Coordinates of C-alpha atoms and ligand atoms in Angstrom, one line a residue:
X13 CA 17.5 126.2 24.4
X14 CA 21.1 126.1 23.3
X15 CA 23.9 128.2 24.8
X16 CA 27.1 129.1 22.9
X17 CA 30.1 129.9 25.0
X18 CA 32.8 132.0 23.3
X19 CA 36.3 132.6 24.6
X20 CA 37.8 135.2 22.2
X21 CA 41.5 135.7 22.2
X22 CA 43.6 138.1 20.1
X23 CA 44.0 135.6 17.3
X24 CA 41.6 132.7 18.2
X25 CA 38.1 131.9 19.3
X26 CA 37.4 128.8 21.4
X27 CA 33.8 127.8 21.7
X28 CA 31.4 125.2 23.1
X29 CA 27.7 124.6 22.5
X30 CA 25.5 123.3 25.3
X31 CA 21.9 122.1 25.2
X32 CA 20.0 123.2 28.2
X33 CA 18.4 119.9 29.1
X34 CA 16.2 118.8 32.0
X35 CA 19.1 116.8 33.3
X36 CA 21.6 119.7 33.1
X37 CA 23.8 121.1 30.4
X38 CA 24.7 118.7 27.6
X39 CA 27.9 119.4 25.6
X40 CA 26.9 119.2 21.9
X41 CA 30.0 120.7 20.1
X42 CA 33.3 122.2 20.8
X43 CA 35.7 123.9 18.5
X44 CA 38.5 126.3 17.9
X45 CA 39.2 128.9 15.2
X46 CA 42.9 129.9 15.3
X47 CA 45.5 132.0 13.6
X48 CA 42.9 134.6 12.8
X49 CA 44.3 137.3 10.5
X50 CA 47.4 135.2 9.7
X51 CA 48.2 133.8 6.3
X52 CA 47.4 130.3 7.4
X53 CA 44.3 129.8 9.5
X54 CA 42.7 126.7 11.0
X55 CA 39.2 126.0 12.3
X56 CA 37.9 122.7 13.7
X57 CA 34.8 121.5 15.3
X58 CA 34.0 118.3 17.2
X59 CA 30.3 117.4 17.4
X60 CA 29.2 115.3 20.3
X61 CA 26.3 113.0 19.5
X62 CA 23.5 112.2 22.1
X63 CA 25.2 108.8 22.7
X64 CA 28.6 110.5 23.5
X65 CA 30.3 109.5 20.2
X66 CA 32.2 112.4 18.5
X67 CA 32.9 113.4 15.0
X68 CA 35.5 116.0 13.9
X69 CA 35.7 118.3 10.9
X70 CA 38.4 120.9 10.1
X71 CA 39.2 123.6 7.6
X72 CA 42.7 124.8 6.8
X73 CA 42.2 128.2 5.2
X74 CA 43.0 131.8 6.1
X75 CA 40.4 133.4 8.5
X76 CA 40.5 137.2 7.9
X77 CA 39.1 138.5 11.1
X78 CA 37.0 137.6 14.2
X79 CA 33.8 138.2 12.2
X80 CA 34.8 135.5 9.7
X81 CA 35.7 133.2 12.5
X82 CA 32.3 133.7 14.1
X83 CA 30.5 133.1 10.8
X84 CA 32.4 129.8 10.4
X85 CA 31.3 128.7 13.9
X86 CA 27.7 129.5 13.4
X87 CA 27.5 128.0 9.9
X88 CA 29.2 124.8 11.2
X89 CA 26.8 124.6 14.1
X90 CA 23.9 125.1 11.8
X91 CA 25.0 122.5 9.3
X92 CA 25.3 120.0 12.2
X93 CA 21.7 120.9 13.1
X94 CA 22.9 122.3 16.4
X95 CA 21.8 126.0 16.2
X96 CA 18.1 125.7 15.7
X97 CA 17.3 126.9 19.2
X98 CA 20.3 129.0 20.0
X99 CA 19.1 131.5 22.6
X100 CA 22.2 133.0 24.3
X101 CA 25.9 133.5 24.0
X102 CA 28.1 133.5 27.1
X103 CA 31.3 135.4 26.7
X104 CA 34.4 134.9 28.8
X105 CA 35.6 138.3 29.9
X106 CA 38.9 138.4 31.7
X107 CA 38.6 141.6 33.8
X108 CA 35.5 143.0 35.3
X109 CA 37.3 145.3 37.7
X110 CA 35.3 146.4 40.7
X111 CA 32.4 147.1 38.3
X112 CA 31.2 143.5 37.7
X113 CA 30.7 141.0 40.4
X114 CA 28.2 138.8 38.6
X115 CA 27.4 137.5 35.1
X116 CA 25.8 140.4 33.2
X117 CA 23.5 140.7 30.2
X118 CA 25.3 142.8 27.7
X119 CA 23.9 146.0 26.3
X120 CA 25.6 149.2 25.0
X121 CA 26.0 150.5 28.6
X122 CA 27.7 147.3 29.7
X123 CA 30.0 147.3 26.7
X124 CA 31.1 150.8 27.7
X125 CA 31.7 149.7 31.2
X126 CA 33.8 146.7 30.0
X127 CA 35.7 149.1 27.8
X128 CA 36.4 151.2 30.8
X129 CA 38.2 148.2 32.3
X130 CA 40.7 147.9 29.4
X131 CA 43.4 149.9 31.2
X132 CA 43.4 147.2 33.9
X133 CA 43.6 144.4 31.3
X134 CA 45.1 145.7 28.1
X135 CA 46.4 142.3 27.1
X136 CA 43.0 140.5 27.5
X137 CA 39.8 142.6 27.5
X138 CA 40.1 144.1 24.0
X139 CA 40.0 140.6 22.4
X140 CA 37.0 139.6 24.6
X141 CA 35.2 142.8 23.5
X142 CA 35.9 142.0 19.8
X143 CA 34.1 138.7 20.3
X144 CA 31.2 140.4 21.9
X145 CA 30.9 143.1 19.2
X146 CA 31.1 140.5 16.4
X147 CA 28.4 138.3 18.0
X148 CA 26.1 141.3 18.5
X149 CA 26.5 142.5 15.0
X150 CA 26.1 139.1 13.3
X151 CA 23.4 137.7 15.5
X152 CA 21.4 140.6 17.0
X153 CA 18.6 138.2 17.8
X154 CA 20.6 136.5 20.6
X155 CA 21.1 137.6 24.2
X156 CA 24.8 138.1 25.1
X157 CA 26.1 137.6 28.6
X158 CA 29.5 138.5 30.0
X159 CA 31.0 136.2 32.5
X160 CA 34.0 137.6 34.3
X161 CA 37.2 135.8 35.4
X162 CA 37.4 138.2 38.3
X163 CA 33.8 137.9 39.6
X164 CA 34.2 134.9 41.9
X165 CA 36.9 136.8 43.8
X166 CA 34.6 139.8 44.5
X167 CA 34.2 138.4 48.0
X168 CA 37.8 138.9 49.0
X169 CA 37.9 140.9 52.2
X170 CA 39.8 144.2 52.2
X171 CA 42.7 142.7 54.1
X172 CA 43.2 140.4 51.1
X173 CA 42.5 142.7 48.2
X174 CA 44.2 145.9 49.4
X175 CA 47.8 146.4 48.5
X176 CA 49.8 148.4 51.0
X177 CA 49.8 151.6 48.8
X178 CA 48.2 155.0 49.3
X179 CA 44.4 154.8 49.1
X180 CA 44.3 157.2 46.1
X181 CA 46.0 154.5 44.0
X182 CA 42.9 152.4 44.7
X183 CA 40.3 155.1 44.3
X184 CA 41.9 156.8 41.3
X185 CA 43.7 154.0 39.5
X186 CA 41.8 150.8 40.7
X187 CA 45.1 149.4 42.1
X188 CA 44.0 146.4 44.2
X189 CA 43.9 142.6 43.9
X190 CA 41.1 141.3 41.7
X191 CA 42.1 137.7 41.0
X192 CA 41.4 135.6 37.9
X193 CA 40.5 132.0 36.8
X194 CA 37.3 132.6 38.9
X195 CA 35.0 130.4 36.8
X196 CA 37.5 127.5 37.3
X197 CA 38.0 128.0 41.0
X198 CA 34.2 128.3 41.6
X199 CA 33.5 125.2 39.5
X200 CA 36.1 122.9 41.0
X201 CA 35.3 124.1 44.6
X202 CA 31.7 123.2 44.1
X203 CA 32.5 119.9 42.5
X204 CA 35.0 119.1 45.3
X205 CA 32.6 119.8 48.1
X206 CA 29.9 117.8 46.3
X207 CA 32.3 114.9 45.9
X208 CA 33.1 115.0 49.6
X209 CA 29.4 114.9 50.4
X210 CA 29.6 118.1 52.3
X211 CA 27.9 121.5 52.0
X212 CA 29.9 124.4 50.5
X213 CA 29.1 126.5 53.6
X214 CA 31.1 124.2 55.9
X215 CA 34.2 123.7 53.8
X216 CA 37.5 125.4 53.7
X217 CA 39.5 124.6 50.5
X218 CA 42.6 125.6 48.7
X219 CA 42.0 125.3 44.9
X220 CA 45.1 125.1 42.7
X221 CA 44.4 125.9 39.1
X222 CA 47.7 124.8 37.5
X223 CA 47.6 125.2 33.7
X224 CA 49.7 127.4 31.4
X225 CA 48.3 130.2 33.6
X226 CA 48.3 129.2 37.2
X227 CA 46.6 130.5 40.4
X228 CA 45.7 129.5 43.9
X229 CA 42.5 130.4 45.8
X230 CA 41.4 130.0 49.4
X231 CA 37.7 129.2 49.4
X232 CA 35.8 129.5 52.7
X233 CA 32.1 128.5 52.7
X234 CA 31.9 128.7 48.9
X235 CA 33.4 132.2 48.8
X236 CA 36.8 133.2 47.6
X237 CA 38.7 134.8 50.5
X238 CA 42.2 135.0 49.0
X239 CA 43.8 134.4 45.6
X240 CA 47.3 134.6 44.1
X241 CA 46.7 136.7 41.0
X242 CA 46.3 140.4 41.6
X243 CA 45.6 143.5 39.6
X244 CA 46.5 141.4 36.6
X245 CA 47.1 137.7 36.0
X246 CA 50.9 138.3 36.4
X247 CA 51.1 137.9 40.1
X248 CA 51.4 134.8 42.2
X249 CA 52.5 131.3 41.1
X250 CA 55.2 130.5 38.5
X251 CA 53.4 130.0 35.2
X252 CA 54.2 128.8 31.7
X253 CA 55.6 132.2 30.6
X254 CA 54.6 134.6 33.4
X255 CA 57.0 135.3 36.3
X256 CA 54.4 135.4 39.1
X257 CA 55.6 137.1 42.2
X258 CA 58.7 139.2 42.2
X259 CA 60.1 142.2 44.0
X260 CA 58.4 145.2 42.2
X261 CA 61.9 146.9 42.4
X262 CA 63.0 144.4 39.6
X263 CA 60.9 146.5 37.2
X264 CA 62.5 149.8 38.1
X265 CA 65.9 148.2 38.0
X266 CA 65.3 146.9 34.5
X267 CA 64.0 150.3 33.3
X268 CA 66.8 152.2 34.9
X269 CA 69.8 149.9 34.6
X270 CA 69.0 147.9 31.5
X271 CA 67.3 150.7 29.6
X272 CA 64.2 148.7 28.9
X273 CA 60.9 150.3 28.2
X274 CA 57.9 149.6 30.4
X275 CA 56.4 147.7 27.4
X276 CA 59.6 145.5 27.1
X277 CA 59.5 144.7 30.8
X278 CA 55.8 143.8 30.5
X279 CA 56.5 141.5 27.6
X280 CA 59.5 139.8 29.3
X281 CA 57.5 139.2 32.5
X282 CA 54.4 138.0 30.7
X283 CA 55.8 136.1 27.8
X284 CA 59.4 135.2 28.4
X285 CA 59.5 134.4 32.1
X286 CA 58.0 131.6 34.3
X287 CA 59.0 128.1 33.3
X288 CA 60.0 129.3 29.9
X289 CA 62.4 131.9 31.4
X290 CA 63.8 129.4 33.9
X291 CA 64.5 126.5 31.5
X292 CA 63.6 127.5 27.9
X293 CA 60.4 125.4 27.7
X294 CA 56.9 126.1 29.0
X295 CA 55.2 122.8 28.3
X296 CA 55.3 120.9 31.5
X297 CA 55.4 117.5 29.9
X298 CA 58.6 118.5 28.0
X299 CA 60.2 119.9 31.2
X300 CA 59.3 116.7 33.2
X301 CA 60.9 114.6 30.4
X302 CA 64.0 116.7 30.4
X303 CA 64.3 116.5 34.2
X304 CA 63.8 112.8 34.1
X305 CA 66.8 112.6 31.8
X306 CA 68.9 114.4 34.3
X307 CA 68.6 118.0 32.9
X308 CA 69.5 120.2 35.9
X309 CA 68.0 123.4 34.4
X310 CA 64.7 121.7 33.9
X311 CA 64.8 120.3 37.4
X312 CA 65.5 123.7 38.8
X313 CA 62.5 125.1 36.9
X314 CA 60.3 122.4 38.5
X315 CA 61.8 123.1 41.9
X316 CA 61.0 126.8 41.7
X317 CA 57.5 126.0 40.4
X318 CA 56.7 123.5 43.2
X319 CA 58.3 125.7 45.9
X320 CA 56.1 128.6 45.1
X321 CA 52.9 126.5 45.2
X322 CA 53.9 125.0 48.5
X323 CA 54.5 128.5 49.9
X324 CA 51.0 129.5 48.9
X325 CA 49.5 126.3 50.3
X326 CA 50.9 127.0 53.7
X327 CA 49.9 130.6 53.6
X328 CA 46.4 129.8 52.6
X329 CA 46.0 127.2 55.3
X330 CA 46.9 130.0 57.7
X331 CA 44.4 132.4 56.1
X332 CA 41.6 129.8 56.3
X333 CA 42.6 128.6 59.9
X334 CA 41.6 125.1 59.0
X335 CA 41.9 123.1 55.8
X336 CA 39.4 120.5 54.6
X337 CA 40.6 119.9 51.1
X338 CA 43.2 120.7 48.5
X339 CA 41.9 120.6 44.9
X340 CA 44.2 120.2 41.9
X341 CA 42.9 121.3 38.5
X342 CA 43.8 122.4 34.9
X343 CA 46.4 120.9 32.5
X344 CA 49.1 120.3 35.1
X345 CA 47.0 119.8 38.2
X346 CA 44.8 117.2 36.5
X347 CA 47.5 115.3 34.7
X348 CA 50.8 115.4 36.4
X349 CA 51.0 112.9 39.2
X350 CA 54.7 113.7 39.8
X351 CA 54.0 117.4 40.4
X352 CA 51.0 116.6 42.6
X353 CA 53.2 114.3 44.7
X354 CA 56.1 116.9 44.8
X355 CA 53.7 119.7 45.9
X356 CA 52.2 117.5 48.7
X357 CA 55.4 115.8 49.8
X358 CA 56.2 116.1 53.6
X359 CA 53.1 118.2 54.4
X360 CA 52.2 116.5 57.6
X361 CA 52.4 119.9 59.2
X362 CA 49.2 120.8 57.3
X363 CA 47.7 117.3 57.7
X364 CA 48.1 116.5 54.0
X365 CA 49.1 113.0 53.0
X366 CA 48.8 111.7 49.5
X367 CA 48.6 108.0 48.8
X368 CA 51.1 107.1 46.0
X369 CA 48.9 104.3 44.8
X370 CA 45.9 106.6 44.4
X371 CA 47.9 109.4 42.8
X372 CA 50.1 107.6 40.3
X373 CA 48.8 107.6 36.8
X374 CA 45.6 109.3 37.8
X375 CA 43.9 111.7 35.4
X376 CA 40.8 113.6 36.5
X377 CA 39.3 113.7 33.0
X378 CA 39.4 109.9 32.8
X379 CA 37.3 109.5 36.0
X380 CA 33.6 109.0 35.3
X381 CA 32.6 112.2 37.1
X382 CA 35.9 114.1 36.7
X383 CA 36.8 113.8 40.3
X384 CA 39.5 111.6 41.9
X385 CA 40.5 111.5 45.6
X386 CA 44.3 110.9 46.0
X387 CA 44.7 111.3 49.8
X388 CA 45.8 108.6 52.1
X389 CA 43.2 107.0 54.5
X390 CA 44.9 108.7 57.4
X391 CA 45.2 112.2 55.8
X392 CA 43.4 114.9 57.8
X393 CA 42.9 116.9 54.6
X394 CA 41.2 115.5 51.5
X395 CA 43.3 115.9 48.3
X396 CA 41.2 115.9 45.1
X397 CA 41.9 116.1 41.5
X398 CA 38.9 117.7 39.7
X399 CA 38.6 118.2 35.9
X400 CA 37.8 121.9 35.4
X401 CA 35.2 122.9 32.9
X402 CA 35.2 126.7 32.6
X403 CA 32.9 126.7 29.5
X404 CA 30.2 124.7 31.3
X405 CA 30.4 127.1 34.3
X406 CA 30.2 130.1 31.8
X407 CA 27.1 128.4 30.2
X408 CA 25.5 127.9 33.6
X409 CA 26.2 131.5 34.7
X410 CA 24.8 132.7 31.3
X411 CA 21.6 130.9 32.0
X412 CA 21.5 132.3 35.5
X413 CA 21.9 135.8 34.2
X414 CA 19.2 135.6 31.6
X415 CA 16.7 134.0 34.1
X416 CA 17.2 136.5 36.9
Ligands
AMP526 P1 46.0 124.3 30.4 O1 46.4 125.8 30.3 O2 45.1 124.0 31.5 O3 45.6 123.7 29.1 O4 47.3 123.5 30.8 C1 48.5 123.5 30.0 C2 49.6 122.8 30.7 O5 49.3 121.5 31.2 C3 50.9 122.7 29.9 O6 52.0 123.1 30.6 C4 50.9 121.2 29.7 O7 52.3 120.7 29.5 C5 50.3 120.6 30.9 N1 49.9 119.2 30.7 C6 48.9 118.8 30.0 N2 48.9 117.4 30.0 C7 49.9 117.0 30.8 C8 50.4 115.8 31.3 N3 49.8 114.6 30.9 N4 51.4 115.8 32.2 C9 52.0 116.9 32.6 N5 51.5 118.2 32.2 C10 50.5 118.2 31.3

């Protein structure tokens, strides 16, 4: 059977197709339909042959809506001979609220429950729902499964998920920490413990998902016990364009003193802050290049970014009570040796020592199994770089849901 994984955004659909093989999931195609609804659209697909060689095809033409995007995807998979045995679609859904703690086969009632989470994730869930609706309309023969970014963090204890606000805000408004990037944290935590040759049950890890969005998680015995994102993906680490932590009073100050509307404040904190707000760029490669050329604003942005991560690392070591490994993943974590070195510098207090010769130039995706150890021989804590694969995790969770 084949499993299609869809990640539907407001103007894009990312997808991957996996073959469920005796030896595990085989990636057969990946693609992206983007600028949906705009005057110029683009769609591309990379087909992965059995021997691992790839071939790419692309179309530059307007894509009117998500339905047109979905039709493009299915027709390209069919013409590549890859959709003969398509059995299920796994959908990434950002917010499951307290409702969803596991991958869930989608029916009308589930759609209504996902819709009920929209107030918690107005920037994300509507696009995920569009993808689900289009897939159900155009391919009613397939089983659709929702895999939630929040689900892995459903194991957070109350001390970690409660905000110190009146209980009615939790019961009536759902105000609590949910956490996101769950499929990535779960996947890299599992890969890391396997690479260490240890069981998940005995390991205490901090996983650092550092991409354009960024979050940290403390994972104890394979379960998430603390994470940096909260009610929404805005809390926590400094991100490409999101502020991460700030004093909530900043929001009232901006509304009262600067006359900004709540929507404007939301936009500034989500889209104009983070690295972009600090230095005018959000692509870390550009910022590192600027800093290397002596640009002080770019260096300050990196300093704030690194400082925040180190603060969380120390806090999560305290939460866990012992640290076995730190795991770096996602665009920045997997690729930037300089940031990994800066984050781990002078952390003897936590038993963390990175070996420069193991870290320099290291990229997880280039390693045969996507895992690289960068800690020094005498480091008490393992430091691993693990290539994340959220789509594979979603495909696995999708199969799990339809088989249970
Ligand atoms: P993601 O959201 O996981 O795709 O990560 C995107 C972020 O990873 C962007 O800020 C990129 O600049 C960063 N990134 C990707 N490749 C590299 C690299 N080689 N060195 C530093 N940062 C990188």
